[in-house]
PDB file of C-alpha atoms in Angstrom:
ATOM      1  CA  UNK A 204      72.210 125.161 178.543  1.00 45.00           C
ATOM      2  CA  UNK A 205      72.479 127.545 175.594  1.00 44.00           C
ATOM      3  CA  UNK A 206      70.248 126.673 172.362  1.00 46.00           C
ATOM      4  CA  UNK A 207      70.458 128.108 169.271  1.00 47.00           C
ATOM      5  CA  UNK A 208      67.254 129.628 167.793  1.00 58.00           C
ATOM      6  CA  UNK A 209      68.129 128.259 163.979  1.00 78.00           C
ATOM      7  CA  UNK A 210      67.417 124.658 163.194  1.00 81.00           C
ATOM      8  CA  UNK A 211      70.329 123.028 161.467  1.00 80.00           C
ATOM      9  CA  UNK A 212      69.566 120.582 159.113  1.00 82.00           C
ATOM     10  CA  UNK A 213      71.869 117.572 160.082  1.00 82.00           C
ATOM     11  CA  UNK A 214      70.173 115.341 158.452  1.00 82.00           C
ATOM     12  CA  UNK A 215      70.830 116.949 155.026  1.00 84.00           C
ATOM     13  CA  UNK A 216      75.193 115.865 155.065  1.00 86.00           C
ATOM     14  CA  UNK A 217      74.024 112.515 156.650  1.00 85.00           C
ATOM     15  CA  UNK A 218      74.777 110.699 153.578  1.00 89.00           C
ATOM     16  CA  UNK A 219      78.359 112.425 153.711  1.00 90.00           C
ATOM     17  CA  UNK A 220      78.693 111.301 157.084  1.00 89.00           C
ATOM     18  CA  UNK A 221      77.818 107.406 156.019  1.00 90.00           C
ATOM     19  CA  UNK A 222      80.630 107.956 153.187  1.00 92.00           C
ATOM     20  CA  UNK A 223      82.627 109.258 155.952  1.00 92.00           C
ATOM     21  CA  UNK A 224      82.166 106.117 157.781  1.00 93.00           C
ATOM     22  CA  UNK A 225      82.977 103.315 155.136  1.00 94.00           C
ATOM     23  CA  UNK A 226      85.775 105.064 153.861  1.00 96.00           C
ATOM     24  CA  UNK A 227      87.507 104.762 157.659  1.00 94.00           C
ATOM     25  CA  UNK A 228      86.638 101.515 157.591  1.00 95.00           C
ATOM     26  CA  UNK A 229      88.081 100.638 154.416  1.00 96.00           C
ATOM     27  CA  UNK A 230      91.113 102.275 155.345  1.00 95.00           C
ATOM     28  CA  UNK A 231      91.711 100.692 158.803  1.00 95.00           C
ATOM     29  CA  UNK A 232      90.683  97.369 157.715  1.00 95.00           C
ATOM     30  CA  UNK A 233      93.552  97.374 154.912  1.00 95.00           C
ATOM     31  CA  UNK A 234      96.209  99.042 157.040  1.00 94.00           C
ATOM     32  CA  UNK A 235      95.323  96.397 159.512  1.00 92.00           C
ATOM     33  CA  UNK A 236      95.888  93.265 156.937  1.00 92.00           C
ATOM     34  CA  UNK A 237      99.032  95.263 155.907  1.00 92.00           C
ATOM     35  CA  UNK A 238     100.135  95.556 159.375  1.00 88.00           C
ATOM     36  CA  UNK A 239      99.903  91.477 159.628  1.00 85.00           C
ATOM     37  CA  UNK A 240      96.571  91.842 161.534  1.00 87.00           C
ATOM     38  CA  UNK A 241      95.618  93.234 164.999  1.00 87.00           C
ATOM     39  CA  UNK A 242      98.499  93.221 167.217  1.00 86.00           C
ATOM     40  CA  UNK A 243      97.163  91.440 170.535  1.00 84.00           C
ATOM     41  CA  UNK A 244      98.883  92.234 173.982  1.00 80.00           C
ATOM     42  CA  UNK A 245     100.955  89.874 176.143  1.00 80.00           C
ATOM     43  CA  UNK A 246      97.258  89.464 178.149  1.00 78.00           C
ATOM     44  CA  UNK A 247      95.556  87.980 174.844  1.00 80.00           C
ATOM     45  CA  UNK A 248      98.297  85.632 173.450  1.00 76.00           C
ATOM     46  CA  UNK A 249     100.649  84.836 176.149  1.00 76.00           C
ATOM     47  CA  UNK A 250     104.429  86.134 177.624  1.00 79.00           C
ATOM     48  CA  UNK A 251     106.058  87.660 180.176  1.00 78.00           C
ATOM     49  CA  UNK A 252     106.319  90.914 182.005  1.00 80.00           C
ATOM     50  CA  UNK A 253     109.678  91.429 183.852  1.00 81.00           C
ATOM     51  CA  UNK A 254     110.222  94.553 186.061  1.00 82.00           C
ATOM     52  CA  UNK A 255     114.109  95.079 186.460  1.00 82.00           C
ATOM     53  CA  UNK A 256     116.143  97.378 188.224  1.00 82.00           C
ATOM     54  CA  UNK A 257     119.825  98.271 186.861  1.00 80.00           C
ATOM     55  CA  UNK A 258     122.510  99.889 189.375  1.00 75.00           C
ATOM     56  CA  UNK A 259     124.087 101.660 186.781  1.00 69.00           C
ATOM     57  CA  UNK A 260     122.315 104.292 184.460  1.00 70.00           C
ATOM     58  CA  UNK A 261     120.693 103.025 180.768  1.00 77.00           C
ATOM     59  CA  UNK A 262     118.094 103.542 178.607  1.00 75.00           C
ATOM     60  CA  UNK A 263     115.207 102.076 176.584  1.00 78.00           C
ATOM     61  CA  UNK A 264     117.931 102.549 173.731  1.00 79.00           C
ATOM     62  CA  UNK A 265     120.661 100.174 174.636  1.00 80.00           C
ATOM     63  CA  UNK A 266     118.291  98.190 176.494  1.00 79.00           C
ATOM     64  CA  UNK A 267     116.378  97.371 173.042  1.00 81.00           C
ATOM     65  CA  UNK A 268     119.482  97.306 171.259  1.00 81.00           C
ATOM     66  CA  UNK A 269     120.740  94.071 173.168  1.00 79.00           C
ATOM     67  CA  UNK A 270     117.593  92.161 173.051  1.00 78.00           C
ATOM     68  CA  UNK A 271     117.508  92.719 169.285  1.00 78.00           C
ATOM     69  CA  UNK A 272     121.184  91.336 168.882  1.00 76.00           C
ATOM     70  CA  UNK A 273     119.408  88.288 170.636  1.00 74.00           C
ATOM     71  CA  UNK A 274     116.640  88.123 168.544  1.00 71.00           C
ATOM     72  CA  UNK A 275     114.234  89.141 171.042  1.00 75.00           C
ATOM     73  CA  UNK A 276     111.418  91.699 170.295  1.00 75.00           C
ATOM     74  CA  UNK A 277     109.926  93.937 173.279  1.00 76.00           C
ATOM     75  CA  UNK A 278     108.112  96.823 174.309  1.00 78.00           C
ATOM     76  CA  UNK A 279     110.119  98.526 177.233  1.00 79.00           C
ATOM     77  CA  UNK A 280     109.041 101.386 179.607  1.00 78.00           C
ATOM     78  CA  UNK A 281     110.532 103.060 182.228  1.00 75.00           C
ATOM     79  CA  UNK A 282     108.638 103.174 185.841  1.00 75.00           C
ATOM     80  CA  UNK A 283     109.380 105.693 188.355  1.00 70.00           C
ATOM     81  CA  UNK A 284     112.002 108.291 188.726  1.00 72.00           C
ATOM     82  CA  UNK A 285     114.805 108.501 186.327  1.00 70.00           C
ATOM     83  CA  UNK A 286     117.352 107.908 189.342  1.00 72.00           C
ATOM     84  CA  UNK A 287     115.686 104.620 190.109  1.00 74.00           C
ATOM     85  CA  UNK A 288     116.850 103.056 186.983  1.00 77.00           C
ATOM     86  CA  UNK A 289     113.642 101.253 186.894  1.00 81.00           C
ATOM     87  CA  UNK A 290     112.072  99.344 183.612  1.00 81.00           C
ATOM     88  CA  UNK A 291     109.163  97.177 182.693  1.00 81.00           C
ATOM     89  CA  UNK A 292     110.670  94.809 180.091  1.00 81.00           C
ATOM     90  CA  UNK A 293     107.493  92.379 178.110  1.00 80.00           C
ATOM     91  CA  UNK A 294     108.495  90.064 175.802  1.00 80.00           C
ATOM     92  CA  UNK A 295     105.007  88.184 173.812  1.00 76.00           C
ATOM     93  CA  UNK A 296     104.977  84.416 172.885  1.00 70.00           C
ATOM     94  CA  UNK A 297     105.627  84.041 168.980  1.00 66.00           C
ATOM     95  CA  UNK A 298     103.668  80.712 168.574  1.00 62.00           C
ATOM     96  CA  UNK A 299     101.740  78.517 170.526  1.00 60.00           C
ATOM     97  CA  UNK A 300     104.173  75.957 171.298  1.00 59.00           C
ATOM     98  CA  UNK A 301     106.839  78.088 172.802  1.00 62.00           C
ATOM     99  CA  UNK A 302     107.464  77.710 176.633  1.00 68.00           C
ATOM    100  CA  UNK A 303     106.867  80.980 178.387  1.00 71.00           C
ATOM    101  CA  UNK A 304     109.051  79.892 181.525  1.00 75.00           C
ATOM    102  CA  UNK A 305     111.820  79.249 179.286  1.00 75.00           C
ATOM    103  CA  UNK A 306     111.630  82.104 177.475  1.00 74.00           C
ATOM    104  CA  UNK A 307     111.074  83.770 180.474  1.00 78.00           C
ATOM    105  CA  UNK A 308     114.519  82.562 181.763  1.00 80.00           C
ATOM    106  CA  UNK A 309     116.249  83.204 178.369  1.00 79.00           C
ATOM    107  CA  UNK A 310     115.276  86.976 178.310  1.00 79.00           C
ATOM    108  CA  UNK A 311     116.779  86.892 182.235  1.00 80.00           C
ATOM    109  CA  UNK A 312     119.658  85.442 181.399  1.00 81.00           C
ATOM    110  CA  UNK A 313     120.434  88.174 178.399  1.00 81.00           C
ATOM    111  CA  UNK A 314     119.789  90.670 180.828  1.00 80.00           C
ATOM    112  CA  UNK A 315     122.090  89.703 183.843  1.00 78.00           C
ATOM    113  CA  UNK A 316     125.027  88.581 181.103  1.00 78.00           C
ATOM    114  CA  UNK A 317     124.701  92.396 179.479  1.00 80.00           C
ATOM    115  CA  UNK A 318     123.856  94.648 182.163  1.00 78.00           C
ATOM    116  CA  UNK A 319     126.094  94.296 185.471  1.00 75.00           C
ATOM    117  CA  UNK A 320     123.911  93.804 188.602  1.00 75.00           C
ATOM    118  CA  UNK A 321     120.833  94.060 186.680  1.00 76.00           C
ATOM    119  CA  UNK A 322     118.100  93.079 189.546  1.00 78.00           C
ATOM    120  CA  UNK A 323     115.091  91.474 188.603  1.00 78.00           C
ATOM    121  CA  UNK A 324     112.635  92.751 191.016  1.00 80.00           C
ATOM    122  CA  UNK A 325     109.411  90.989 189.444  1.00 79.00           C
ATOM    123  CA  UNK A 326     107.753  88.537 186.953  1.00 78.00           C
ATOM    124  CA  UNK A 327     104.591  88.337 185.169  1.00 76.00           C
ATOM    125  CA  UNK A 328     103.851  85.321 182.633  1.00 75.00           C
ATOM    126  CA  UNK A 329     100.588  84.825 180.944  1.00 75.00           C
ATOM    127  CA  UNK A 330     100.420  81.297 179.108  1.00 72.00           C
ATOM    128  CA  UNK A 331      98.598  80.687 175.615  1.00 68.00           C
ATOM    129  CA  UNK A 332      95.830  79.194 177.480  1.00 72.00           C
ATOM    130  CA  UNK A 333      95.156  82.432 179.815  1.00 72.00           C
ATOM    131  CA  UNK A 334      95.736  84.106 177.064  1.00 72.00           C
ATOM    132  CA  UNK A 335      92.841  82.774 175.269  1.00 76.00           C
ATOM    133  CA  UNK A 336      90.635  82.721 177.675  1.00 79.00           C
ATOM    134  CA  UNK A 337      91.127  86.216 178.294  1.00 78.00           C
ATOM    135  CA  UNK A 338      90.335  87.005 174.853  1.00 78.00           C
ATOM    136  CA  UNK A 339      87.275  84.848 174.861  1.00 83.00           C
ATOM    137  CA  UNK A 340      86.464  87.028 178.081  1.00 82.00           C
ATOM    138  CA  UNK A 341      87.057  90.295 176.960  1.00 80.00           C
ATOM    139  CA  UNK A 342      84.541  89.776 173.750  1.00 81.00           C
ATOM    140  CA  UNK A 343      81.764  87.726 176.126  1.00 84.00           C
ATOM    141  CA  UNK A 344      82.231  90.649 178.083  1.00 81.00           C
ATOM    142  CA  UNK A 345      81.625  93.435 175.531  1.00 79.00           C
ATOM    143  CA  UNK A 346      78.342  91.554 174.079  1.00 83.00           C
ATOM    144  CA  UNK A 347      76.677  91.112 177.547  1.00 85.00           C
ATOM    145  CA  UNK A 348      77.318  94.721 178.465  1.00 79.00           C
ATOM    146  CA  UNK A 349      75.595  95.558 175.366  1.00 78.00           C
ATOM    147  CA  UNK A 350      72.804  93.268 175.533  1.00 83.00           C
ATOM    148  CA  UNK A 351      71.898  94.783 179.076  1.00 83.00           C
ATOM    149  CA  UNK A 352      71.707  98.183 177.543  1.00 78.00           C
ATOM    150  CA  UNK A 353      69.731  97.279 175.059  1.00 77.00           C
ATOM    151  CA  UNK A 354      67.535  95.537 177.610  1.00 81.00           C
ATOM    152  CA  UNK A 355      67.399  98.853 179.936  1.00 80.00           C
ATOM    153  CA  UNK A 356      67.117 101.056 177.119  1.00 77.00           C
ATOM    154  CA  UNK A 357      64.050  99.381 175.888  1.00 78.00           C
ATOM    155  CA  UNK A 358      62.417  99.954 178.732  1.00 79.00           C
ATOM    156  CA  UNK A 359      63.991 103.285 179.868  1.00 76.00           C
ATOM    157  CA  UNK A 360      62.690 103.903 175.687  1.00 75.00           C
ATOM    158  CA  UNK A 361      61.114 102.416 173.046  1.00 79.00           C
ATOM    159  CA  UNK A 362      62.918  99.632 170.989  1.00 81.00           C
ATOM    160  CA  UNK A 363      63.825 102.206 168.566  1.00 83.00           C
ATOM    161  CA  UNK A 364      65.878 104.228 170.378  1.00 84.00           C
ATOM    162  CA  UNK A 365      67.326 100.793 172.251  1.00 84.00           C
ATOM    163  CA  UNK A 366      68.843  99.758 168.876  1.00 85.00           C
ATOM    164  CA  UNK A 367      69.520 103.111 167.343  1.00 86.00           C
ATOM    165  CA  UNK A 368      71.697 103.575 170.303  1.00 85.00           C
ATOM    166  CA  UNK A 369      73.515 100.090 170.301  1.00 85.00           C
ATOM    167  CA  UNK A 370      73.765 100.400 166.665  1.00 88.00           C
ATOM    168  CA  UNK A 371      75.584 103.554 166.892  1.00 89.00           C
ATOM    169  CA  UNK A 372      77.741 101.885 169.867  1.00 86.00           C
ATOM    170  CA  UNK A 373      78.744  98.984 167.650  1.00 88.00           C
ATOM    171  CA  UNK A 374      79.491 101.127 165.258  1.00 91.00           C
ATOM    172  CA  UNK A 375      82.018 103.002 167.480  1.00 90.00           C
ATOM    173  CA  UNK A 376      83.437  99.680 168.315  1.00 88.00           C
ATOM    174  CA  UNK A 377      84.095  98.235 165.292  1.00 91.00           C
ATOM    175  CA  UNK A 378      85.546 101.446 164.297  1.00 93.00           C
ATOM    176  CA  UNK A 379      88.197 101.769 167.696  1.00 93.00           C
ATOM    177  CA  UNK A 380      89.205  98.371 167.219  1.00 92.00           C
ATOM    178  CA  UNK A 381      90.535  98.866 163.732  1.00 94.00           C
ATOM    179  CA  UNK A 382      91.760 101.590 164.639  1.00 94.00           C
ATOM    180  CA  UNK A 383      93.930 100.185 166.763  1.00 92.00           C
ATOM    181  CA  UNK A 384      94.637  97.490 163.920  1.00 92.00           C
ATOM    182  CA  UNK A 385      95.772 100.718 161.734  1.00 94.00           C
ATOM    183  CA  UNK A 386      98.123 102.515 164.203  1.00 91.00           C
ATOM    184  CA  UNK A 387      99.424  98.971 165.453  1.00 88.00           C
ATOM    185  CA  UNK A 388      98.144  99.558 168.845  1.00 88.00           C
ATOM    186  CA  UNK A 389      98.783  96.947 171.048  1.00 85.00           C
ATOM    187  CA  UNK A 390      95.383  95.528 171.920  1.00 86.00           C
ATOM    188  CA  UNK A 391      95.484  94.943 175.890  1.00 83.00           C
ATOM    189  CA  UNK A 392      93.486  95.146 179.133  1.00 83.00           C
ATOM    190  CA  UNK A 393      93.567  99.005 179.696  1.00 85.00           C
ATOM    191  CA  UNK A 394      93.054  98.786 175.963  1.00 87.00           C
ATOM    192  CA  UNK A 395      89.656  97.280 176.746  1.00 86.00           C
ATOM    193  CA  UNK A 396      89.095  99.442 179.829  1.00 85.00           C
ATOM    194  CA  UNK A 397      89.109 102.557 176.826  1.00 87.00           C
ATOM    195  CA  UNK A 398      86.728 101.163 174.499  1.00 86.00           C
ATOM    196  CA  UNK A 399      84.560 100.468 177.733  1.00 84.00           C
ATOM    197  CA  UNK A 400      84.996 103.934 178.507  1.00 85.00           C
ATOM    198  CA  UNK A 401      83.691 105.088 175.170  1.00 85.00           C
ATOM    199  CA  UNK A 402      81.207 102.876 175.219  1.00 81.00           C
ATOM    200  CA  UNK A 403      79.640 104.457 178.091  1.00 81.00           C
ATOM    201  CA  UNK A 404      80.573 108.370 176.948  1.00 83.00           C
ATOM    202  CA  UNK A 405      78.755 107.083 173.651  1.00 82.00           C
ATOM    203  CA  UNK A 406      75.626 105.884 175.244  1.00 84.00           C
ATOM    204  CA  UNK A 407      75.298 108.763 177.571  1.00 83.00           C
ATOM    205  CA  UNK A 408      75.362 111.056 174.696  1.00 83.00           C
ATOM    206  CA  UNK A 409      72.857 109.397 172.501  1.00 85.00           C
ATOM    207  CA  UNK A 410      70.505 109.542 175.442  1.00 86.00           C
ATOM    208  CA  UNK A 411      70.823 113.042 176.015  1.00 86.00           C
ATOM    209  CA  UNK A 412      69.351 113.634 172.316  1.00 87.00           C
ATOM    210  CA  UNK A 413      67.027 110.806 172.434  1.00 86.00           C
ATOM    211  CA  UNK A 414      65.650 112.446 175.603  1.00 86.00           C
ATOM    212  CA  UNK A 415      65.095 115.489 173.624  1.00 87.00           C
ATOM    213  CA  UNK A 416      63.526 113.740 170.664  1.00 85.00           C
ATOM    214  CA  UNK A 417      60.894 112.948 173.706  1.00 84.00           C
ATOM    215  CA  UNK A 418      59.927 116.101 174.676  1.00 85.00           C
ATOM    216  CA  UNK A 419      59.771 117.842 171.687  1.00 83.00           C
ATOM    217  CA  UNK A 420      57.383 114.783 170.213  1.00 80.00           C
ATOM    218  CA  UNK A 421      55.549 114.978 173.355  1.00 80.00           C
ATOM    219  CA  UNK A 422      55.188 118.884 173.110  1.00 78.00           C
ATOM    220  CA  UNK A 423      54.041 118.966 168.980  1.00 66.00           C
ATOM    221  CA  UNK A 424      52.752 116.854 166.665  1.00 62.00           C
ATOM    222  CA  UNK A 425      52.637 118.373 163.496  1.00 73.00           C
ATOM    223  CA  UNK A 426      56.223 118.367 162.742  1.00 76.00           C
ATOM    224  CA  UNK A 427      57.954 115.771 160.353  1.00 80.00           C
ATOM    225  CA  UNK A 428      59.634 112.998 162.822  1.00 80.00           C
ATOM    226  CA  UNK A 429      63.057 114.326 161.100  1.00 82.00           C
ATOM    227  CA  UNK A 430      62.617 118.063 161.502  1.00 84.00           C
ATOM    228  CA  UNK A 431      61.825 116.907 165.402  1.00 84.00           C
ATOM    229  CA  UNK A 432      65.278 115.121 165.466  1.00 86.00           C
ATOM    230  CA  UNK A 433      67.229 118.341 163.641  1.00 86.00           C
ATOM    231  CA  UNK A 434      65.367 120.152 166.153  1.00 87.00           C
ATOM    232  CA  UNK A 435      66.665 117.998 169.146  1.00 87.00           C
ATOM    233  CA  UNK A 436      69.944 117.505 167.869  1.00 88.00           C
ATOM    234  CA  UNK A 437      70.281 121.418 167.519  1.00 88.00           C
ATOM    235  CA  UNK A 438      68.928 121.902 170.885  1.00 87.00           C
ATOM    236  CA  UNK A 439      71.670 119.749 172.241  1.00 86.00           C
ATOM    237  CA  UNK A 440      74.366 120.544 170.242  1.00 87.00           C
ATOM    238  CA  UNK A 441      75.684 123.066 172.337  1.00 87.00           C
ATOM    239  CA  UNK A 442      75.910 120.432 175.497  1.00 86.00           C
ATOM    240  CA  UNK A 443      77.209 117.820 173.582  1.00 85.00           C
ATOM    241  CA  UNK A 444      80.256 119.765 172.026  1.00 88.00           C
ATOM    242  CA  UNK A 445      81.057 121.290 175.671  1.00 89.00           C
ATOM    243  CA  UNK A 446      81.159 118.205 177.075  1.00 87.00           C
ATOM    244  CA  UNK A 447      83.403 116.521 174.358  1.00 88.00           C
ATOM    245  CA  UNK A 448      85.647 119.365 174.064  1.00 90.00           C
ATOM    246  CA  UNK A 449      85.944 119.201 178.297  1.00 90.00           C
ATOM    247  CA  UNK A 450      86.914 115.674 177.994  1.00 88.00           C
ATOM    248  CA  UNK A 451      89.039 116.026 174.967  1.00 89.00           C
ATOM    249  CA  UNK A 452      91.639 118.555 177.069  1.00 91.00           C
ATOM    250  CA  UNK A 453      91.565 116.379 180.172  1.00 88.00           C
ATOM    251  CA  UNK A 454      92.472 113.093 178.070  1.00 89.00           C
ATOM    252  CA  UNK A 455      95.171 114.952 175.735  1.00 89.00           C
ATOM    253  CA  UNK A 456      96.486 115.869 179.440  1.00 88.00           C
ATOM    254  CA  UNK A 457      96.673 112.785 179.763  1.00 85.00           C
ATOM    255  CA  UNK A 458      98.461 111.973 176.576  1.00 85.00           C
ATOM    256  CA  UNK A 459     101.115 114.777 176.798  1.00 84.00           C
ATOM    257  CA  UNK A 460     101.856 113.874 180.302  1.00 80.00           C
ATOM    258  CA  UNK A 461     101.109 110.511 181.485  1.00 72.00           C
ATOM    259  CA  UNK A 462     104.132 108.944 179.771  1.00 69.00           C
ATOM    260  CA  UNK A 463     104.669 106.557 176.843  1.00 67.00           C
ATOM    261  CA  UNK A 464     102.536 103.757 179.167  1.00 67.00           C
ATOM    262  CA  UNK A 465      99.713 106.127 178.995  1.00 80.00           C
ATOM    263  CA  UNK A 466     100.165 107.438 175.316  1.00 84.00           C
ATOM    264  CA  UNK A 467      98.264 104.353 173.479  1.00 86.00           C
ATOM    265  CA  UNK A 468      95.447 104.129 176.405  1.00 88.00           C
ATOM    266  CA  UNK A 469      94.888 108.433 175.746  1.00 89.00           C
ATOM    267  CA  UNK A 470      95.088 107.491 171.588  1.00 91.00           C
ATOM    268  CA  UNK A 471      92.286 105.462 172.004  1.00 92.00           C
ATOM    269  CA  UNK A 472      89.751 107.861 173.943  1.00 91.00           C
ATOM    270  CA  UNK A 473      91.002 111.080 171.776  1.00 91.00           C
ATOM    271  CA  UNK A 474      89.509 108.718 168.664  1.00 93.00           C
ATOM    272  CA  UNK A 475      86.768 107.168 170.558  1.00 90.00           C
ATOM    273  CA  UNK A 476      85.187 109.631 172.112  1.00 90.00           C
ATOM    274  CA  UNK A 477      85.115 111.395 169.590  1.00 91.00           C
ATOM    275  CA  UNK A 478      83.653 108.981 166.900  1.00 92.00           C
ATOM    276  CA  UNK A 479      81.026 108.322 169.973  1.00 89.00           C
ATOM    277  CA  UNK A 480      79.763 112.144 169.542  1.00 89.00           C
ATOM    278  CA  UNK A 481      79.661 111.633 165.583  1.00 90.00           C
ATOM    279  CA  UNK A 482      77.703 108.197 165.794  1.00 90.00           C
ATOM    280  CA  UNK A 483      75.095 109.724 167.896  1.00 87.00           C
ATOM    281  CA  UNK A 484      74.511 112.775 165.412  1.00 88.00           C
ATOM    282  CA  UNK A 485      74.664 110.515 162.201  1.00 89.00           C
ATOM    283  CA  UNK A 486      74.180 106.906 163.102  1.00 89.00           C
ATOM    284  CA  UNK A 487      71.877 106.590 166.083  1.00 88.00           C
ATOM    285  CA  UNK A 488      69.264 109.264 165.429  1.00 86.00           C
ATOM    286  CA  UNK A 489      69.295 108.552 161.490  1.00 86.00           C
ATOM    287  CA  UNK A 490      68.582 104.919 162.342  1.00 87.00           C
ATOM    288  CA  UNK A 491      65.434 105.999 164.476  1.00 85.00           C
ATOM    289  CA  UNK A 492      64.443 107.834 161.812  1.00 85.00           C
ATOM    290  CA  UNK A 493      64.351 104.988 159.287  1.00 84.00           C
ATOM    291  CA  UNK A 494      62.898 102.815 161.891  1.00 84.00           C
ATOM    292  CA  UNK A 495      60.027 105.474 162.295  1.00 79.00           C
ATOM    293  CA  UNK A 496      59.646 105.526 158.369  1.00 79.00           C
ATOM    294  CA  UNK A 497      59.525 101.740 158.116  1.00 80.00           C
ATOM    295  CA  UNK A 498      56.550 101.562 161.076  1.00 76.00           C
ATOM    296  CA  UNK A 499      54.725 104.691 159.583  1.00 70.00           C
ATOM    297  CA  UNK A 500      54.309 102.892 155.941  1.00 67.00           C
ATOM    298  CA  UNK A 501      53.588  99.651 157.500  1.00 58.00           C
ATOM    299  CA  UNK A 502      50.516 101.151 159.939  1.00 51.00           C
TER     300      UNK A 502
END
């Protein structure tokens, strides 16, 4: 791994980078309260997924145009080859006390009536009551995976570096999730499966520079505990931008040609990952540093 010879003093635009940060946050979060809050998936509030296959050619276009004559709003996407005529059709409950099966059977009915020999090859519903559960899921889910890194961390570390690291991954969520709130991303299971998958690019690349931090404490003592972390950080740089540019040009493949069912899912880990590399520069090690100042005075 290349390393530059000049230390750069990252720690010198960290207050930039904590403007930076509340200003995104700021933004998202009113975007998101403009947008009429976070828009939740058919698998966190209940609906129906219907996979339909129509003998004679159409498109998303008139399809969408007949559901909105019937008042019915949903996200449509085309599976397979253009030939096959093949569409994924999901419709999301709009309150609590609608009936998925009848709406279900409604959005059916529409169909056959306006499309001739319209074949409904499959059906998904998700209740209310899955749907919560789901959702309750989904965030017991994200707190125990980062409880047991903080756990392993502590002991792979110190506690410092533990909660520098979760703080920085907290960070990154709070940040992906209003971003989705502010491009009206539909919040859904392979939704969660990206912020996962950030979560563990994130964590990975803290390490890396916390594992540096290490050594270079290990090997001299006389430095300041931040000129050891610009040191680190600088030693590392060079690996950590490789790597995120490498997986930046394999996900926008996957943007550019997975399809529109892919697009949102690739959204997500362009931003992610890419907030994950800035949270380890300018939240993790910054909070290790303070946490080092705070210990110092107090000994």
């Amino acid at each position: 791994m290349l390393t530059l010879e000049k230390i750069i003093p990252f720690f010198k635009y960290r207050f930039v980078a904590y403007s930076l940060t509340v200003v995104l946050i700021i933004i998202f979060s009113l975007q998101t309260y403009r947008n009429g809050g976070f828009n939740w998936g058919i698998d966190f509030v209940g609906g129906a997924k219907i996979t339909v296959k129509f003998q004679q050619g159409v498109d998303t276009a008139q399809i969408r145009k007949v559901l909105a004559h019937n008042a019915i709003n949903a996200t449509i996407q085309q599976v397979g080859k253009d030939e096959d005529n093949e569409y994924i059709i999901a419709t999301k409950l709009t309150s609590r006390t609608e009936n998925v099966e009848e709406s279900t059977k409604a959005l059916r009915t529409i169909l056959q009536a306006n499309f001739n020999n319209a074949e409904v090859l499959s059906i998904e519903t998700v209740g209310p009551a899955i749907g919560d559960f789901l959702k309750r899921s989904a965030g017991k889910l994200i707190a125990l995976s980062i409880i047991i890194m903080t756990v392993y961390l502590a002991f792979r570390f110190e506690l410092k570096y533990s909660v520098g690291a979760m703080v920085a991954l907290i960070h990154d969520i709070i940040l992906t999730v209003l971003f989705c709130g502010f491009a009206n991303i539909e919040i859904n299971i392979p939704i969660l499966a990206a912020i996962l998958t950030i979560y563990g690019y994130s964590v990975n690349d803290t390490i890396i520079i916390f594992d540096r931090v290490r050594e270079n404490l290990q090997i001299t003592t006389k430095q300041a505990f931040i000129d050891v972390i610009d040191k680190s950080i600088t030693q590392t740089i060079s690996r950590t931008l490789l790597t995120l540019l490498t997986t930046l040009f394999a996900v926008f493949a996957l943007y550019m040609m997975g399809g529109e069912g892919l697009n949102e899912f690739a959204t997500i880990l362009l931003f992610g990952l890419s907030i994950g590399t800035f949270s380890s520069l300018y939240i993790a090690s910054p909070f290790v540093m303070y946490w080092e100042k705070l210990t110092s005075k107090q000994s």
